[in-house]
XYZ file of N, CA and C in Angstrom:
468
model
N -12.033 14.020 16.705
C -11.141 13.602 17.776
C -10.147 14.718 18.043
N -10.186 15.113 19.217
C -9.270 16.208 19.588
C -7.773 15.448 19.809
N -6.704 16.466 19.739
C -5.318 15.544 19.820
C -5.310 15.486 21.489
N -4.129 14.985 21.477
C -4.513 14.715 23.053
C -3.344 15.825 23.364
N -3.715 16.318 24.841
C -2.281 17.275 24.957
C -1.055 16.486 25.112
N -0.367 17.873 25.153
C 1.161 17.463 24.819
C 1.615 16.540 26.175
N 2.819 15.326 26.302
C 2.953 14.957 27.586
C 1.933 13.604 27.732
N 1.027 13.742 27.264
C -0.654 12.893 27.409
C 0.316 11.402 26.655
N -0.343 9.891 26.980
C 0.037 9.090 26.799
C -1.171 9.055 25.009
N -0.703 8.586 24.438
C -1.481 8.575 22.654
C -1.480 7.207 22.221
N -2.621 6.586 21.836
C -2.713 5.029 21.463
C -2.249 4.718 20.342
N -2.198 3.989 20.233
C -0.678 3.367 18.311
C -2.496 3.307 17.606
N -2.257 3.309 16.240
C -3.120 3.322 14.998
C -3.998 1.479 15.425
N -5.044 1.439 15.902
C -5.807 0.259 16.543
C -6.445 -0.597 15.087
N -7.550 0.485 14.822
C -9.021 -0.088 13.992
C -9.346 0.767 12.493
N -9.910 0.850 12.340
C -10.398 0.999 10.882
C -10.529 3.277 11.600
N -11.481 2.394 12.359
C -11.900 4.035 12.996
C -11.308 5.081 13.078
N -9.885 4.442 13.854
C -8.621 5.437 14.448
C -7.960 6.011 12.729
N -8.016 5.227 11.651
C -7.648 5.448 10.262
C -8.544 6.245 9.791
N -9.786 6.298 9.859
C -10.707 7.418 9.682
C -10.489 9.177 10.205
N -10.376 8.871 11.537
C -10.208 9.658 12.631
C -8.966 10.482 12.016
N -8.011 9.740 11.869
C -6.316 10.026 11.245
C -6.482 10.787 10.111
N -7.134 10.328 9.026
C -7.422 10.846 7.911
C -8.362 12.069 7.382
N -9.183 12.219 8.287
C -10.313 13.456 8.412
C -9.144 14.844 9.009
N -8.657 14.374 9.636
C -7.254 15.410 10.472
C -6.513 15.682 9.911
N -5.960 14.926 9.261
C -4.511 15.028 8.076
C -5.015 15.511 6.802
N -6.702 15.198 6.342
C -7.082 15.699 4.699
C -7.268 17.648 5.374
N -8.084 17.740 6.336
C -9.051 19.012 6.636
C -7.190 19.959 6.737
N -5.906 19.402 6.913
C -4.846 20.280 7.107
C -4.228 20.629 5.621
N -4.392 19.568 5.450
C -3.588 19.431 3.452
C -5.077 20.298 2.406
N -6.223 20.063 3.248
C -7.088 20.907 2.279
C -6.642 22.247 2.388
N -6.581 22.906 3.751
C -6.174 23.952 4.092
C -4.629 24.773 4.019
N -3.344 23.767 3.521
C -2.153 24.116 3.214
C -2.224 24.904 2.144
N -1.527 26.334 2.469
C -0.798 26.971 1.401
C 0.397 26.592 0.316
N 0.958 25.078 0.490
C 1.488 24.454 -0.024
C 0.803 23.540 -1.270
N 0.250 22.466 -0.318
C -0.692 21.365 -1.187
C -2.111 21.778 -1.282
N -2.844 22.727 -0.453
C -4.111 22.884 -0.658
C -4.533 22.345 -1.962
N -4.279 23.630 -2.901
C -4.407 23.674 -3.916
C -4.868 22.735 -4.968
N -3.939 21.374 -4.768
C -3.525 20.148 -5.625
C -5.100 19.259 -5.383
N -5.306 19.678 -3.959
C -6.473 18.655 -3.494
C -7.639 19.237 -3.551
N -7.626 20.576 -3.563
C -9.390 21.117 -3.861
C -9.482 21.935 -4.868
N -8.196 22.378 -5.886
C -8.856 22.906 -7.123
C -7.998 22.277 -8.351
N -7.098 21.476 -8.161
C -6.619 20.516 -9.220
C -6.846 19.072 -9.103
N -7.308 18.681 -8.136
C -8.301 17.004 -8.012
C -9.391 17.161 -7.976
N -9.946 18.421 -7.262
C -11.181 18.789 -6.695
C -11.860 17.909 -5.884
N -11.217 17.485 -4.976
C -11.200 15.936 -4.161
C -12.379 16.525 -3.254
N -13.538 15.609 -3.436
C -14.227 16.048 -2.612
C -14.019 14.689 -1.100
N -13.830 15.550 0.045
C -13.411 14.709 1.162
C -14.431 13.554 1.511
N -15.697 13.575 1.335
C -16.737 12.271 1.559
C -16.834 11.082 1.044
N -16.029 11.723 -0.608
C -16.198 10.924 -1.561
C -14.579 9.735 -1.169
N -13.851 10.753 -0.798
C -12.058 10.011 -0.935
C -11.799 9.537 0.256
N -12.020 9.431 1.984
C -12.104 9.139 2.798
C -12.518 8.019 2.657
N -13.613 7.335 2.141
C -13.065 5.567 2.310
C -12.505 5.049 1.374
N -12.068 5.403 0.371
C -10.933 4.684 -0.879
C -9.437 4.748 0.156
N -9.261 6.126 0.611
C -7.830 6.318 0.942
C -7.920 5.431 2.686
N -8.763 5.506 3.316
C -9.138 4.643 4.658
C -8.712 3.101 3.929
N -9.211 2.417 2.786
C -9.119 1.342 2.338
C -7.575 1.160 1.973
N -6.837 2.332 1.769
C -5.502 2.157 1.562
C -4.661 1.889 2.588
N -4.867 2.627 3.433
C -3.894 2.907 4.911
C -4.736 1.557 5.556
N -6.109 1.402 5.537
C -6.254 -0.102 6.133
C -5.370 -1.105 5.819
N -5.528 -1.532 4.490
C -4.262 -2.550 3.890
C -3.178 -2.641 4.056
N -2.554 -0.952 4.181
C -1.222 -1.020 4.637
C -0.621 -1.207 5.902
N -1.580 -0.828 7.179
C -1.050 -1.036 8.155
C -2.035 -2.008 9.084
N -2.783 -2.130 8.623
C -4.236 -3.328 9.641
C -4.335 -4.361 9.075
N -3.758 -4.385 7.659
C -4.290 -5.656 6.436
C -5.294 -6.135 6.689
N -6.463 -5.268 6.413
C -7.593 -5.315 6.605
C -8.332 -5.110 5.125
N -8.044 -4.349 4.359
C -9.236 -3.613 3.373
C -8.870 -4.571 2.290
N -9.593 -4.437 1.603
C -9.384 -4.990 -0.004
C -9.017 -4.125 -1.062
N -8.132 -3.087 -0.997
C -7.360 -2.017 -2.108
C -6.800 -2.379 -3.027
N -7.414 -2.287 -3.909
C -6.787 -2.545 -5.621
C -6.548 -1.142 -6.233
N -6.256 0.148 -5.614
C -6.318 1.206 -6.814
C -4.434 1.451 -7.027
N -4.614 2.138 -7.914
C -3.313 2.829 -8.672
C -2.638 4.185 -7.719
N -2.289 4.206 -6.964
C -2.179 5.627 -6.585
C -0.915 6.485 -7.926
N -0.460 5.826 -8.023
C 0.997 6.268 -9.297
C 0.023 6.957 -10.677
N -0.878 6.184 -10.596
C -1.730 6.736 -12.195
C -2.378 7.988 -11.528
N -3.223 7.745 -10.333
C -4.113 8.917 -10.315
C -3.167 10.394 -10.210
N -1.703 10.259 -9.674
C -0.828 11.581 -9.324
C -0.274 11.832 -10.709
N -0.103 10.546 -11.540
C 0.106 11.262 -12.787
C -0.515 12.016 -13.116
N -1.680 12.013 -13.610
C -2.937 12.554 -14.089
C -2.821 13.988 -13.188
N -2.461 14.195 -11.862
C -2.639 15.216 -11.312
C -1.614 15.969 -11.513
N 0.051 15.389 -11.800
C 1.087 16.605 -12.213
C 1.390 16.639 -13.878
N 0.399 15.596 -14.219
C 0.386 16.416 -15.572
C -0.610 18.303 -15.750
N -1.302 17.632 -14.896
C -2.096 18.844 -14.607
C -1.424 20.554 -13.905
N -0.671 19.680 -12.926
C 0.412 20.997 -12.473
C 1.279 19.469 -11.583
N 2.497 19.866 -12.164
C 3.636 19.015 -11.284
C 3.964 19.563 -10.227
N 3.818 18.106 -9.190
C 4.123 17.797 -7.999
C 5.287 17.374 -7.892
N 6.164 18.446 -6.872
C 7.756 18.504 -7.222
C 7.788 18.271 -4.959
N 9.601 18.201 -5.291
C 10.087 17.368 -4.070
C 9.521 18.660 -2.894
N 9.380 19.361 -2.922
C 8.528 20.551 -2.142
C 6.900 20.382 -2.028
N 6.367 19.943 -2.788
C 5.170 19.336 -2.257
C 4.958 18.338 -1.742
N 5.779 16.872 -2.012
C 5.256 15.947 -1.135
C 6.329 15.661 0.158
N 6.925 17.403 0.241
C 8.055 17.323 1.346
C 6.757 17.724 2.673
N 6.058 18.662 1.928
C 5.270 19.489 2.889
C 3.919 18.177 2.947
N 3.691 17.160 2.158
C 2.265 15.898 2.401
C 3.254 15.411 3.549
N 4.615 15.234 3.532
C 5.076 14.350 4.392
C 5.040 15.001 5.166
N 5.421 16.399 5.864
C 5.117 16.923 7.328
C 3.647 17.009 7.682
N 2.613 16.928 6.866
C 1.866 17.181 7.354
C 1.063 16.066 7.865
N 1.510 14.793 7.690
C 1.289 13.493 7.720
C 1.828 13.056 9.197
N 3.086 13.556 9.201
C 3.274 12.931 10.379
C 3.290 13.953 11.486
N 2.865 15.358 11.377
C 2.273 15.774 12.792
C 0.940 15.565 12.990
N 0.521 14.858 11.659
C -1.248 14.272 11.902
C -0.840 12.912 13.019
N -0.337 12.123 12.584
C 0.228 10.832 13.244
C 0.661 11.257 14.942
N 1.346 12.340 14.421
C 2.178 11.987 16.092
C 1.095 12.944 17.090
N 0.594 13.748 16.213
C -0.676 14.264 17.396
C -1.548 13.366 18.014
N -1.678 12.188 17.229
C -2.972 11.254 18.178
C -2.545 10.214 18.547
N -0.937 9.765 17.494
C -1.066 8.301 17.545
C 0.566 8.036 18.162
N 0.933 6.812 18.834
C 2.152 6.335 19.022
C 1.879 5.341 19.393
N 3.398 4.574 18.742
C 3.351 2.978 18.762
C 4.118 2.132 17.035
N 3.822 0.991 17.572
C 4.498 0.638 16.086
C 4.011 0.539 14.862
N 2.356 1.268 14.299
C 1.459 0.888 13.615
C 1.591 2.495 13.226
N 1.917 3.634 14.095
C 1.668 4.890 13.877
C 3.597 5.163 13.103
N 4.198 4.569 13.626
C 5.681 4.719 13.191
C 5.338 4.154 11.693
N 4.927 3.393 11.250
C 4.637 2.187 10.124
C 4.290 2.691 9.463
N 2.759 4.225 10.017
C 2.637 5.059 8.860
C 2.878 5.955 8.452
N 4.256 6.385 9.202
C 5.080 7.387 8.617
C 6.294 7.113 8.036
N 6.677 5.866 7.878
C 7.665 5.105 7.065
C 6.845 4.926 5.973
N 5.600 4.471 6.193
C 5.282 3.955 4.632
C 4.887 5.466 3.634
N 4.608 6.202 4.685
C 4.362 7.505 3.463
C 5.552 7.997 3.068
N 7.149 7.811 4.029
C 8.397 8.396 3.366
C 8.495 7.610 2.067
N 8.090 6.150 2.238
C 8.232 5.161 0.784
C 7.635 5.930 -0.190
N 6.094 6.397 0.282
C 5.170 6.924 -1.159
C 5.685 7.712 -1.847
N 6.516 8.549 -0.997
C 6.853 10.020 -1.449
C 8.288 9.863 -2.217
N 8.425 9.485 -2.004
C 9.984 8.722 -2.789
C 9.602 8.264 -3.564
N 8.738 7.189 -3.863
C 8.360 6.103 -5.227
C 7.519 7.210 -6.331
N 7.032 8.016 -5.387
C 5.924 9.260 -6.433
C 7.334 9.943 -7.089
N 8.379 10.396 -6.245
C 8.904 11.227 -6.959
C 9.671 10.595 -7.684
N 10.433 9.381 -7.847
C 11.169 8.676 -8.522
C 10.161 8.113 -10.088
N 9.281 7.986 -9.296
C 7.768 7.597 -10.869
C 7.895 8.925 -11.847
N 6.841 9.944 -11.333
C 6.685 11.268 -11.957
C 7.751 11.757 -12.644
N 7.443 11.827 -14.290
C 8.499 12.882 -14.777
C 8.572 14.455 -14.062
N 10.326 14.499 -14.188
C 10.699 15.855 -13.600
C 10.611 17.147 -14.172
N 10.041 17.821 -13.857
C 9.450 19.308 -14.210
C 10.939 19.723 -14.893
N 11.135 20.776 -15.710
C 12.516 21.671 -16.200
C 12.340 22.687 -15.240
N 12.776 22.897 -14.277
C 12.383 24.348 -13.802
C 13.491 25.219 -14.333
N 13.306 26.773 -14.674
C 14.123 27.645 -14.927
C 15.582 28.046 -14.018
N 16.714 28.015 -14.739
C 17.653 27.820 -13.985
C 17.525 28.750 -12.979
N 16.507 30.339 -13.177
C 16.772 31.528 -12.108
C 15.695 30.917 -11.247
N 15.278 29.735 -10.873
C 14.206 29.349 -10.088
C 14.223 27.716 -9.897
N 15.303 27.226 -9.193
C 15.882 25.790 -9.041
C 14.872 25.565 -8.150
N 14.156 24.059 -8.714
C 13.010 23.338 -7.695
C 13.701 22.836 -6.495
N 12.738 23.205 -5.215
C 12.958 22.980 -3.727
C 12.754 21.898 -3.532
N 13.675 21.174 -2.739
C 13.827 20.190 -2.189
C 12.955 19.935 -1.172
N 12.905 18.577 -0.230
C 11.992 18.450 0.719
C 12.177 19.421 1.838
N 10.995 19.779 1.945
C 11.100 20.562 3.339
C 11.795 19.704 4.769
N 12.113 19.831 5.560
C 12.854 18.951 6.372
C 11.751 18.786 7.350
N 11.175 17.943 7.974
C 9.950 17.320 8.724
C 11.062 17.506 10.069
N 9.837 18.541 10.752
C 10.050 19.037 12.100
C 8.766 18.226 12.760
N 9.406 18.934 14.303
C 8.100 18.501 15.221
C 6.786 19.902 15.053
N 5.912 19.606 14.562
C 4.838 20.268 14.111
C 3.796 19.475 14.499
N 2.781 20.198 15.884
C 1.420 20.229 16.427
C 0.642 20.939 15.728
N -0.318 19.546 15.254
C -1.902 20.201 14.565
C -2.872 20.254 15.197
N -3.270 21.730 16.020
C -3.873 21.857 17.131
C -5.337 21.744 16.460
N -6.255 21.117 17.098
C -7.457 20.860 17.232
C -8.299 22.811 17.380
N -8.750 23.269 15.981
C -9.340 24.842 16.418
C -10.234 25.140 17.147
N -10.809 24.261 18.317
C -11.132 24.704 19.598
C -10.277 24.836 20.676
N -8.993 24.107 20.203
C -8.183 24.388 21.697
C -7.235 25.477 21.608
């Protein structure tokens, strides 16, 4: 799904589909971040075929109450910053990249819903996760501040 141009009227988060659609856009940017890349293709080694309908089953529940989601997300990120910790600079940069996935395709009260509920995640992850010591000559970064950021479609 290409975003729609800028100005263009954008439909609020509908069906299961549009959560698919959302999520193929928002993983293929976070695979590709010089920030989070990393976390998702060589410290989860998340392969995208496999995690696209668990995480579709999540964002269904949360905003369609549709899916039947029983997983842990708190256990599986443990497991991942025990591996390398995920500090307020990484899920500053999941949260921008989340919601210029959102606001590129989607508007309305279902697309607002899922960028409130990921400010919740990202807060409850970082309030869960023990805090890294970082070295005093190297104080851990805070959230990046979520701008307006277009995730252009690489044919246009």
């Amino acid at each position: 799904m290409k975003p729609a141009p800028l100005g263009t009227p954008r439909p609020d988060i509908q069906t299961r589909a549009d959560l698919e659609t959302l999520l193929r856009r928002f993983y293929e940017a976070a695979f590709a971040d010089p920030v989070i890349g990393a976390h998702f293709t060589e410290i989860a080694g998340t392969n995208l075929e496999t995690h696209l309908p668990r995480i579709t089953d999540f964002w269904d529940r949360a905003l369609l109450r549709g899916a039947d989601y029983r997983g842990d997300p708190l256990a599986i990120h443990r497991t991942l910053h025990e591996k390398a910790p995920l500090t307020a600079h990484h899920f500053g940069r999941w949260l921008q990249l989340w919601h210029a996935a959102v606001d590129g395709a989607h508007t309305g009260t279902r697309a607002e819903r899922a960028k409130s509920q990921a400010d919740r995640i990202a807060r409850s992850m970082l309030r869960h996760l023990p805090t890294p010591n970082p070295p005093a000559e190297h104080p851990q970064p805070g959230f990046i501040p979520l701008t307006t950021l277009h995730l252009r479609h690489p044919n246009t």
